[in-house]
Structures are given as C-alpha cells and as structure tokens.
C-alpha cells in the first residue's frame, strides 16, 4: 500500500530359462506363476509409495520465537481459499525416491530443491498492537516502524487479509511443484513480525527467492499493479548490492507472469506506467541477502481493483501469476 507500504509505516525380469529336463517343466511353471504376481504386487506397492511421497508437502512457517505468539497453522481466509496439501506417510519395503535438502522429491518437479520465502504483508492482528508495531527498527539507511496495519478497500476488506490469502494459495502451488516454502507469518502471530525479522527469515533459510505480497492504498482514480525492486544500499552495516541484479530479473519475470495471469494493467500512478519501481526506503529489501521483490497487486481504493481483489477466483489467478513468475526466475 502506498501510504505506509513495506515496512509499511509472498520390472519384472524373471529370466525364464527353459528347464533341462521335461519332467521338471510343470513344477517350474507353478513356481513362476507364484513369483510373477508377487513381483508385480511389489512393483505396484513401490509406485504407490513413490506417488504418495511425491505429494507430501509441509506447511513451513517462521518460528514463533521471532515474535510473541502461537505456532498453530491457520485455515485460509474464506471458503474458496486454497491451503497446503495434507501430509501423508507411506511404508514400503522398497527404497523411497530420492529427495534433496528441502525434503522435496527430486524427480520430475521443476522447483525441487528450491527454497522460497513468501512474506504476506502486514498482519490482521496489527491493529490491536499499536505500541509494538509503531516501535522503530534500523534498516541500514534510517529507521522505520516495525510494521503497520496496511490499507483496506472502502468496504473494509483489509490488505492483511488479502495478502495472507494469496500467500497461502501461492504456497500450495509452489509446493505442488516441489519447492520448500516458508511463510514469514501464517496467521499464527498476534502481530508483525517486524520488517527486519521478515528479511531475516529469508536470509536464514538461504532462500533462492523471496516475495513480499502487498496491495496499495492510492487515490481511488488510480489503478493497476507494480513490482518494487531494491535499490543498492551500502551503509550502516548494510550491503544489498549483490542481490540488486537478480532481484531485478525476478521482478521482470513476476511482472510479466502476473499481468498475463490476471490481465491487471501496470499501475497508472507509479513510474510512468512501467509496472516497476525502485526504492531504497524499504527494510525488507535493504536487509535482504537473497533475491527479493515486493508486489503491489492493485489499488484497494480503486473500485475495479477492489472488486477483483475481493474475489476468491481472482486471488487464485494472482497466486498462479506469482507462481509462474517465480518458476520462470528459478528455472534460469
């Protein structure tokens, strides 16, 4: 949101040799008849276990020790919201398919081995903790509020609810492609976390990419989405210069994929309608050590954008666009 964004002040092989003596043919045939079904059953069991293993996905979230709060997983916002796929366990006498350091099966899944951090902007509970979220944190080139409440549509649908719903939908899509996905908060914290901690979560995970999901609060006549890229910041013990280039590539991939999936136009009010903005005042970008961008998915104060963002089906399109952009970037 514009007025207080980011820091705001997402085989069977029985060889079957012929018997050497005719009188043993019947016994050999009976033995073979018994072995083949058993071998075929074992083959089916292995593949069932492999398929079950491939569908496994965990709902990884940031540790509650970063801020006060519980650690329970929340259900998505609204009846149409998408969640992560359920965990399952399988037993098999055969060896499990190979997995990587993220626990994802490494066969045939484009994001296997990738770690992605999704940062749902703000927190629905922030409004109840003004003292905590208004405390200041150092972001390298200045101080910012720990977090803010975010914006909302004119009818009261909050940015924090929107970002959390899209983040959960995006998580499910990325996990289905084999990625390990971490959310900076999943409705399991009473407020925050602070913008500094949101960056630290991705850094600690050595994420391959990180995205912070937001919506803007510009004047009602303005509309469209834009991606915020990090400017180089090298001061106050902070140096993000190594991630500026890859973050721009990530931003370009996300801009193209989001526009294609949602048919949302580039923001009419930012940087001459290019759909891109470069900023040095956002702690989440200044402090990042991994490729990271923000996306403002639309203007919640604009009637058309608000109608889209309050639609569960459009939020699913938004998540699909973000997933496609991240996949394009990580496939390079």
CSV table of C-alpha atoms in Angstrom, one decimal:
chain,number,residue,atom,x,y,z
A,1,UNK,CA,0.0,0.0,0.0
A,2,UNK,CA,1.3,3.4,-0.9
A,3,UNK,CA,0.8,5.5,2.3
A,4,UNK,CA,2.6,3.0,4.5
A,5,UNK,CA,4.0,0.2,2.4
A,6,UNK,CA,6.6,-2.4,3.4
A,7,UNK,CA,7.9,-1.5,6.3
A,8,UNK,CA,4.7,-0.2,5.9
A,9,UNK,CA,5.0,2.6,8.4
A,10,UNK,CA,4.5,-13.5,-0.9
A,11,UNK,CA,10.3,-54.9,-13.6
A,12,UNK,CA,9.8,-57.5,-13.8
A,13,UNK,CA,12.6,-59.7,-15.1
A,14,UNK,CA,12.1,-63.5,-14.4
A,15,UNK,CA,14.8,-64.7,-16.8
A,16,UNK,CA,12.7,-67.8,-17.6
A,17,UNK,CA,15.4,-70.2,-18.9
A,18,UNK,CA,13.9,-73.4,-20.3
A,19,UNK,CA,14.2,-76.5,-18.0
A,20,UNK,CA,16.8,-79.0,-18.9
A,21,UNK,CA,14.5,-82.0,-18.2
A,22,UNK,CA,10.9,-82.3,-19.4
A,23,UNK,CA,9.6,-83.8,-16.2
A,24,UNK,CA,10.5,-80.6,-14.2
A,25,UNK,CA,8.5,-78.3,-16.5
A,26,UNK,CA,5.3,-78.4,-14.5
A,27,UNK,CA,7.0,-77.6,-11.2
A,28,UNK,CA,8.9,-74.7,-12.7
A,29,UNK,CA,5.8,-73.3,-14.3
A,30,UNK,CA,4.0,-73.4,-11.0
A,31,UNK,CA,6.8,-71.7,-9.2
A,32,UNK,CA,7.0,-69.0,-11.9
A,33,UNK,CA,3.2,-68.5,-11.7
A,34,UNK,CA,3.6,-67.8,-8.0
A,35,UNK,CA,6.6,-65.5,-8.3
A,36,UNK,CA,5.2,-63.2,-11.0
A,37,UNK,CA,2.1,-61.9,-9.2
A,38,UNK,CA,4.2,-61.3,-6.1
A,39,UNK,CA,6.8,-59.3,-8.1
A,40,UNK,CA,4.0,-57.3,-9.8
A,41,UNK,CA,2.4,-56.6,-6.4
A,42,UNK,CA,5.7,-55.3,-5.1
A,43,UNK,CA,6.1,-53.1,-8.2
A,44,UNK,CA,2.7,-51.6,-7.7
A,45,UNK,CA,3.4,-51.0,-4.0
A,46,UNK,CA,6.7,-49.2,-4.8
A,47,UNK,CA,4.9,-46.9,-7.2
A,48,UNK,CA,2.1,-46.2,-4.8
A,49,UNK,CA,4.6,-45.2,-2.1
A,50,UNK,CA,6.5,-43.1,-4.6
A,51,UNK,CA,3.4,-41.2,-5.6
A,52,UNK,CA,2.5,-40.7,-2.0
A,53,UNK,CA,5.9,-39.4,-1.3
A,54,UNK,CA,5.7,-37.0,-4.2
A,55,UNK,CA,2.5,-35.5,-2.9
A,56,UNK,CA,3.9,-34.8,0.5
A,57,UNK,CA,4.2,-31.2,1.5
A,58,UNK,CA,4.8,-29.4,4.8
A,59,UNK,CA,3.3,-26.1,5.8
A,60,UNK,CA,6.5,-24.4,6.8
A,61,UNK,CA,6.2,-21.2,8.7
A,62,UNK,CA,8.5,-18.9,10.6
A,63,UNK,CA,9.3,-19.8,14.2
A,64,UNK,CA,7.2,-18.0,16.7
A,65,UNK,CA,10.3,-17.3,18.7
A,66,UNK,CA,10.9,-14.4,16.4
A,67,UNK,CA,7.9,-12.6,17.9
A,68,UNK,CA,5.4,-13.5,20.6
A,69,UNK,CA,2.6,-15.7,19.6
A,70,UNK,CA,1.4,-19.2,19.0
A,71,UNK,CA,2.5,-21.6,16.3
A,72,UNK,CA,-0.7,-23.2,15.1
A,73,UNK,CA,-1.5,-23.2,11.4
A,74,UNK,CA,-4.5,-21.2,10.3
A,75,UNK,CA,-7.1,-22.1,7.7
A,76,UNK,CA,-7.3,-19.9,4.6
A,77,UNK,CA,-9.4,-16.8,4.5
A,78,UNK,CA,-12.8,-17.7,3.1
A,79,UNK,CA,-14.5,-20.8,1.7
A,80,UNK,CA,-12.7,-20.7,-1.6
A,81,UNK,CA,-9.2,-20.2,-0.2
A,82,UNK,CA,-6.6,-22.7,-1.0
A,83,UNK,CA,-4.3,-24.4,1.6
A,84,UNK,CA,-1.3,-26.6,1.5
A,85,UNK,CA,-1.7,-30.3,0.6
A,86,UNK,CA,-2.1,-32.7,3.6
A,87,UNK,CA,0.8,-34.6,4.9
A,88,UNK,CA,0.9,-38.3,4.4
A,89,UNK,CA,3.1,-41.2,5.2
A,90,UNK,CA,3.7,-44.4,3.4
A,91,UNK,CA,5.6,-47.6,4.2
A,92,UNK,CA,7.2,-49.7,1.6
A,93,UNK,CA,9.8,-52.4,1.6
A,94,UNK,CA,11.5,-50.6,-1.3
A,95,UNK,CA,13.7,-47.6,-1.0
A,96,UNK,CA,12.0,-44.2,-1.1
A,97,UNK,CA,12.5,-41.9,-4.2
A,98,UNK,CA,15.5,-39.6,-3.8
A,99,UNK,CA,14.9,-36.2,-2.0
A,100,UNK,CA,17.0,-33.1,-1.6
A,101,UNK,CA,17.9,-30.9,1.3
A,102,UNK,CA,14.4,-29.4,1.3
A,103,UNK,CA,12.7,-32.8,1.6
A,104,UNK,CA,11.2,-32.5,-1.9
A,105,UNK,CA,11.2,-35.4,-4.3
A,106,UNK,CA,13.8,-34.7,-7.0
A,107,UNK,CA,12.1,-36.5,-9.9
A,108,UNK,CA,10.1,-34.6,-12.4
A,109,UNK,CA,9.2,-31.5,-10.3
A,110,UNK,CA,10.5,-28.1,-11.7
A,111,UNK,CA,11.1,-26.5,-8.3
A,112,UNK,CA,12.5,-29.5,-6.4
A,113,UNK,CA,15.4,-28.3,-4.2
A,114,UNK,CA,14.3,-24.7,-4.3
A,115,UNK,CA,13.5,-22.7,-1.1
A,116,UNK,CA,11.1,-19.8,-1.5
A,117,UNK,CA,10.0,-17.4,1.3
A,118,UNK,CA,6.6,-15.7,1.0
A,119,UNK,CA,6.1,-12.6,3.0
A,120,UNK,CA,2.3,-11.8,3.5
A,121,UNK,CA,2.4,-8.0,4.1
A,122,UNK,CA,1.2,-6.8,7.5
A,123,UNK,CA,-0.8,-8.9,9.9
A,124,UNK,CA,-4.6,-8.9,10.6
A,125,UNK,CA,-3.8,-8.5,14.3
A,126,UNK,CA,-1.6,-5.4,13.9
A,127,UNK,CA,-4.5,-3.1,14.7
A,128,UNK,CA,-4.6,-4.4,18.2
A,129,UNK,CA,-0.9,-3.9,19.0
A,130,UNK,CA,-0.1,-0.2,18.1
A,131,UNK,CA,2.7,0.1,20.6
A,132,UNK,CA,4.6,-3.0,19.2
A,133,UNK,CA,4.1,-2.2,15.5
A,134,UNK,CA,5.0,1.5,16.0
A,135,UNK,CA,8.3,0.8,17.7
A,136,UNK,CA,11.2,1.7,15.3
A,137,UNK,CA,13.8,-0.6,13.8
A,138,UNK,CA,17.0,0.2,11.9
A,139,UNK,CA,17.0,-0.6,8.2
A,140,UNK,CA,20.5,0.4,7.3
A,141,UNK,CA,19.9,3.9,5.9
A,142,UNK,CA,17.4,5.0,8.6
A,143,UNK,CA,14.7,3.9,11.0
A,144,UNK,CA,11.2,2.6,10.2
A,145,UNK,CA,8.2,1.4,12.1
A,146,UNK,CA,8.3,-2.2,13.0
A,147,UNK,CA,5.2,-2.8,10.8
A,148,UNK,CA,1.9,-1.1,10.1
A,149,UNK,CA,-1.8,-2.1,9.7
A,150,UNK,CA,-1.8,-1.7,6.0
A,151,UNK,CA,-4.7,-0.4,3.9
A,152,UNK,CA,-8.2,-1.8,3.0
A,153,UNK,CA,-10.9,-1.5,0.4
A,154,UNK,CA,-13.6,1.1,1.0
A,155,UNK,CA,-15.9,-1.7,2.2
A,156,UNK,CA,-13.4,-2.8,4.8
A,157,UNK,CA,-11.6,-5.8,3.3
A,158,UNK,CA,-8.1,-5.4,4.7
A,159,UNK,CA,-4.8,-5.6,2.9
A,160,UNK,CA,-3.6,-8.0,5.6
A,161,UNK,CA,-6.4,-10.5,4.9
A,162,UNK,CA,-5.8,-10.2,1.2
A,163,UNK,CA,-2.0,-10.9,1.4
A,164,UNK,CA,-2.4,-13.8,3.7
A,165,UNK,CA,-5.0,-15.5,1.5
A,166,UNK,CA,-2.9,-15.0,-1.7
A,167,UNK,CA,0.2,-16.3,0.2
A,168,UNK,CA,-1.5,-19.5,1.2
A,169,UNK,CA,-2.7,-20.1,-2.3
A,170,UNK,CA,0.8,-19.4,-3.7
A,171,UNK,CA,2.3,-21.8,-1.2
A,172,UNK,CA,0.1,-24.6,-2.3
A,173,UNK,CA,1.0,-24.0,-6.0
A,174,UNK,CA,4.7,-23.9,-5.3
A,175,UNK,CA,4.7,-27.0,-3.1
A,176,UNK,CA,3.0,-28.9,-5.8
A,177,UNK,CA,6.0,-28.1,-8.0
A,178,UNK,CA,8.4,-29.5,-5.4
A,179,UNK,CA,9.6,-26.3,-3.6
A,180,UNK,CA,10.1,-25.9,0.1
A,181,UNK,CA,8.0,-22.9,1.1
A,182,UNK,CA,8.3,-20.8,4.2
A,183,UNK,CA,5.8,-18.0,5.2
A,184,UNK,CA,7.1,-15.2,7.4
A,185,UNK,CA,3.7,-15.4,9.2
A,186,UNK,CA,0.7,-17.6,8.6
A,187,UNK,CA,-1.9,-16.0,10.9
A,188,UNK,CA,-0.1,-17.7,13.8
A,189,UNK,CA,1.4,-14.5,15.3
A,190,UNK,CA,-0.6,-11.8,17.1
A,191,UNK,CA,1.2,-9.0,15.3
A,192,UNK,CA,4.1,-8.5,13.0
A,193,UNK,CA,6.8,-9.7,12.6
A,194,UNK,CA,8.8,-6.5,12.2
A,195,UNK,CA,10.2,-5.8,8.7
A,196,UNK,CA,13.7,-6.6,9.9
A,197,UNK,CA,12.6,-10.1,11.0
A,198,UNK,CA,10.8,-10.7,7.8
A,199,UNK,CA,14.1,-10.2,5.9
A,200,UNK,CA,16.0,-12.3,8.5
A,201,UNK,CA,13.7,-15.3,7.9
A,202,UNK,CA,14.5,-15.4,4.2
A,203,UNK,CA,18.2,-14.8,4.9
A,204,UNK,CA,18.4,-17.6,7.5
A,205,UNK,CA,16.6,-20.0,5.1
A,206,UNK,CA,19.2,-19.2,2.3
A,207,UNK,CA,16.1,-18.8,0.1
A,208,UNK,CA,16.5,-19.0,-3.6
A,209,UNK,CA,13.9,-16.2,-3.9
A,210,UNK,CA,11.6,-14.2,-1.7
A,211,UNK,CA,8.5,-12.2,-2.4
A,212,UNK,CA,6.6,-9.7,-0.2
A,213,UNK,CA,2.9,-9.5,-1.2
A,214,UNK,CA,1.0,-6.2,-0.7
A,215,UNK,CA,-1.8,-4.1,-2.0
A,216,UNK,CA,-1.8,-0.3,-2.4
A,217,UNK,CA,-3.9,2.4,-0.9
A,218,UNK,CA,-3.6,5.2,-3.6
A,219,UNK,CA,-6.3,7.7,-4.6
A,220,UNK,CA,-9.4,6.0,-6.0
A,221,UNK,CA,-8.8,7.2,-9.5
A,222,UNK,CA,-5.5,5.2,-9.7
A,223,UNK,CA,-5.4,1.6,-10.6
A,224,UNK,CA,-3.1,-1.3,-11.6
A,225,UNK,CA,-0.2,-3.3,-10.1
A,226,UNK,CA,3.5,-2.7,-9.8
A,227,UNK,CA,6.6,-4.5,-8.7
A,228,UNK,CA,9.1,-2.8,-6.3
A,229,UNK,CA,12.8,-3.6,-6.8
A,230,UNK,CA,15.6,-3.0,-4.4
A,231,UNK,CA,17.9,0.0,-4.9
A,232,UNK,CA,21.6,-0.6,-3.9
A,233,UNK,CA,22.1,0.2,-0.2
A,234,UNK,CA,25.6,0.1,1.2
A,235,UNK,CA,25.7,2.0,4.5
A,236,UNK,CA,25.1,1.5,8.2
A,237,UNK,CA,26.5,-2.1,8.1
A,238,UNK,CA,24.0,-3.0,5.4
A,239,UNK,CA,25.0,-4.1,1.9
A,240,UNK,CA,22.5,-5.5,-0.5
A,241,UNK,CA,24.4,-4.8,-3.7
A,242,UNK,CA,24.8,-8.5,-4.6
A,243,UNK,CA,21.0,-9.0,-4.8
A,244,UNK,CA,20.1,-5.9,-6.8
A,245,UNK,CA,20.7,-7.6,-10.2
A,246,UNK,CA,19.0,-10.9,-9.6
A,247,UNK,CA,16.1,-9.1,-7.8
A,248,UNK,CA,15.5,-7.1,-11.0
A,249,UNK,CA,15.4,-10.3,-13.0
A,250,UNK,CA,12.9,-11.8,-10.5
A,251,UNK,CA,10.8,-8.6,-10.7
A,252,UNK,CA,10.7,-8.6,-14.5
A,253,UNK,CA,9.6,-12.3,-14.5
A,254,UNK,CA,6.9,-11.6,-11.9
A,255,UNK,CA,5.6,-8.5,-13.7
A,256,UNK,CA,5.2,-10.4,-17.0
A,257,UNK,CA,3.6,-13.5,-15.4
A,258,UNK,CA,1.2,-11.5,-13.1
A,259,UNK,CA,0.0,-9.4,-16.0
A,260,UNK,CA,-0.6,-12.5,-18.1
A,261,UNK,CA,-2.5,-14.4,-15.4
A,262,UNK,CA,-4.7,-11.6,-14.1
A,263,UNK,CA,-5.0,-9.2,-17.0
A,264,UNK,CA,-4.3,-6.4,-14.5
A,265,UNK,CA,-2.7,-3.4,-16.0
A,266,UNK,CA,0.5,-1.7,-14.9
A,267,UNK,CA,-0.1,0.9,-12.2
A,268,UNK,CA,-1.1,4.2,-13.8
A,269,UNK,CA,0.4,6.3,-10.9
A,270,UNK,CA,3.9,4.8,-10.4
A,271,UNK,CA,7.0,5.4,-12.6
A,272,UNK,CA,5.2,6.4,-15.8
A,273,UNK,CA,3.1,3.2,-16.0
A,274,UNK,CA,6.1,0.9,-16.4
A,275,UNK,CA,4.9,-1.5,-13.7
A,276,UNK,CA,8.2,-1.2,-11.9
A,277,UNK,CA,9.5,1.0,-9.0
A,278,UNK,CA,13.0,1.1,-7.4
A,279,UNK,CA,13.2,2.0,-3.7
A,280,UNK,CA,15.8,2.3,-1.0
A,281,UNK,CA,13.5,3.0,1.9
A,282,UNK,CA,12.1,-0.5,2.5
A,283,UNK,CA,13.7,-2.5,5.2
A,284,UNK,CA,12.6,-5.8,3.7
A,285,UNK,CA,14.7,-5.0,0.6
A,286,UNK,CA,17.6,-3.2,2.2
A,287,UNK,CA,18.3,-6.0,4.6
A,288,UNK,CA,17.8,-8.9,2.2
A,289,UNK,CA,20.7,-11.1,1.3
A,290,UNK,CA,18.6,-13.2,-1.2
A,291,UNK,CA,16.8,-12.1,-4.4
A,292,UNK,CA,13.7,-10.3,-3.2
A,293,UNK,CA,10.9,-8.0,-4.5
A,294,UNK,CA,7.6,-6.5,-3.4
A,295,UNK,CA,4.5,-6.6,-5.4
A,296,UNK,CA,1.6,-4.2,-5.0
A,297,UNK,CA,-1.2,-6.3,-6.6
A,298,UNK,CA,-3.5,-3.4,-7.2
A,299,UNK,CA,-5.1,-0.3,-5.6
A,300,UNK,CA,-7.6,-1.3,-2.9
A,301,UNK,CA,-9.1,2.2,-3.1
A,302,UNK,CA,-10.0,1.8,-6.7
A,303,UNK,CA,-13.4,0.3,-7.4
A,304,UNK,CA,-12.3,-2.1,-10.1
A,305,UNK,CA,-9.2,-3.2,-8.4
A,306,UNK,CA,-11.1,-3.7,-5.1
A,307,UNK,CA,-13.7,-5.8,-6.9
A,308,UNK,CA,-11.0,-8.1,-8.3
A,309,UNK,CA,-9.0,-8.4,-5.0
A,310,UNK,CA,-12.1,-9.3,-3.0
A,311,UNK,CA,-12.9,-12.2,-5.5
A,312,UNK,CA,-11.5,-15.6,-4.4
A,313,UNK,CA,-11.3,-16.7,-8.1
A,314,UNK,CA,-9.2,-13.6,-8.9
A,315,UNK,CA,-7.0,-14.2,-5.9
A,316,UNK,CA,-6.3,-17.6,-7.3
A,317,UNK,CA,-5.3,-16.1,-10.6
A,318,UNK,CA,-3.0,-13.7,-8.7
A,319,UNK,CA,-1.3,-16.7,-7.0
A,320,UNK,CA,-0.9,-18.5,-10.3
A,321,UNK,CA,0.7,-15.5,-11.8
A,322,UNK,CA,3.2,-15.2,-8.9
A,323,UNK,CA,3.9,-18.9,-9.1
A,324,UNK,CA,4.6,-18.7,-12.8
A,325,UNK,CA,6.9,-15.7,-12.3
A,326,UNK,CA,8.9,-17.4,-9.5
A,327,UNK,CA,9.2,-20.6,-11.6
A,328,UNK,CA,10.5,-18.7,-14.6
A,329,UNK,CA,13.1,-17.0,-12.5
A,330,UNK,CA,14.2,-20.2,-10.7
A,331,UNK,CA,14.4,-22.1,-14.0
A,332,UNK,CA,17.1,-19.8,-15.3
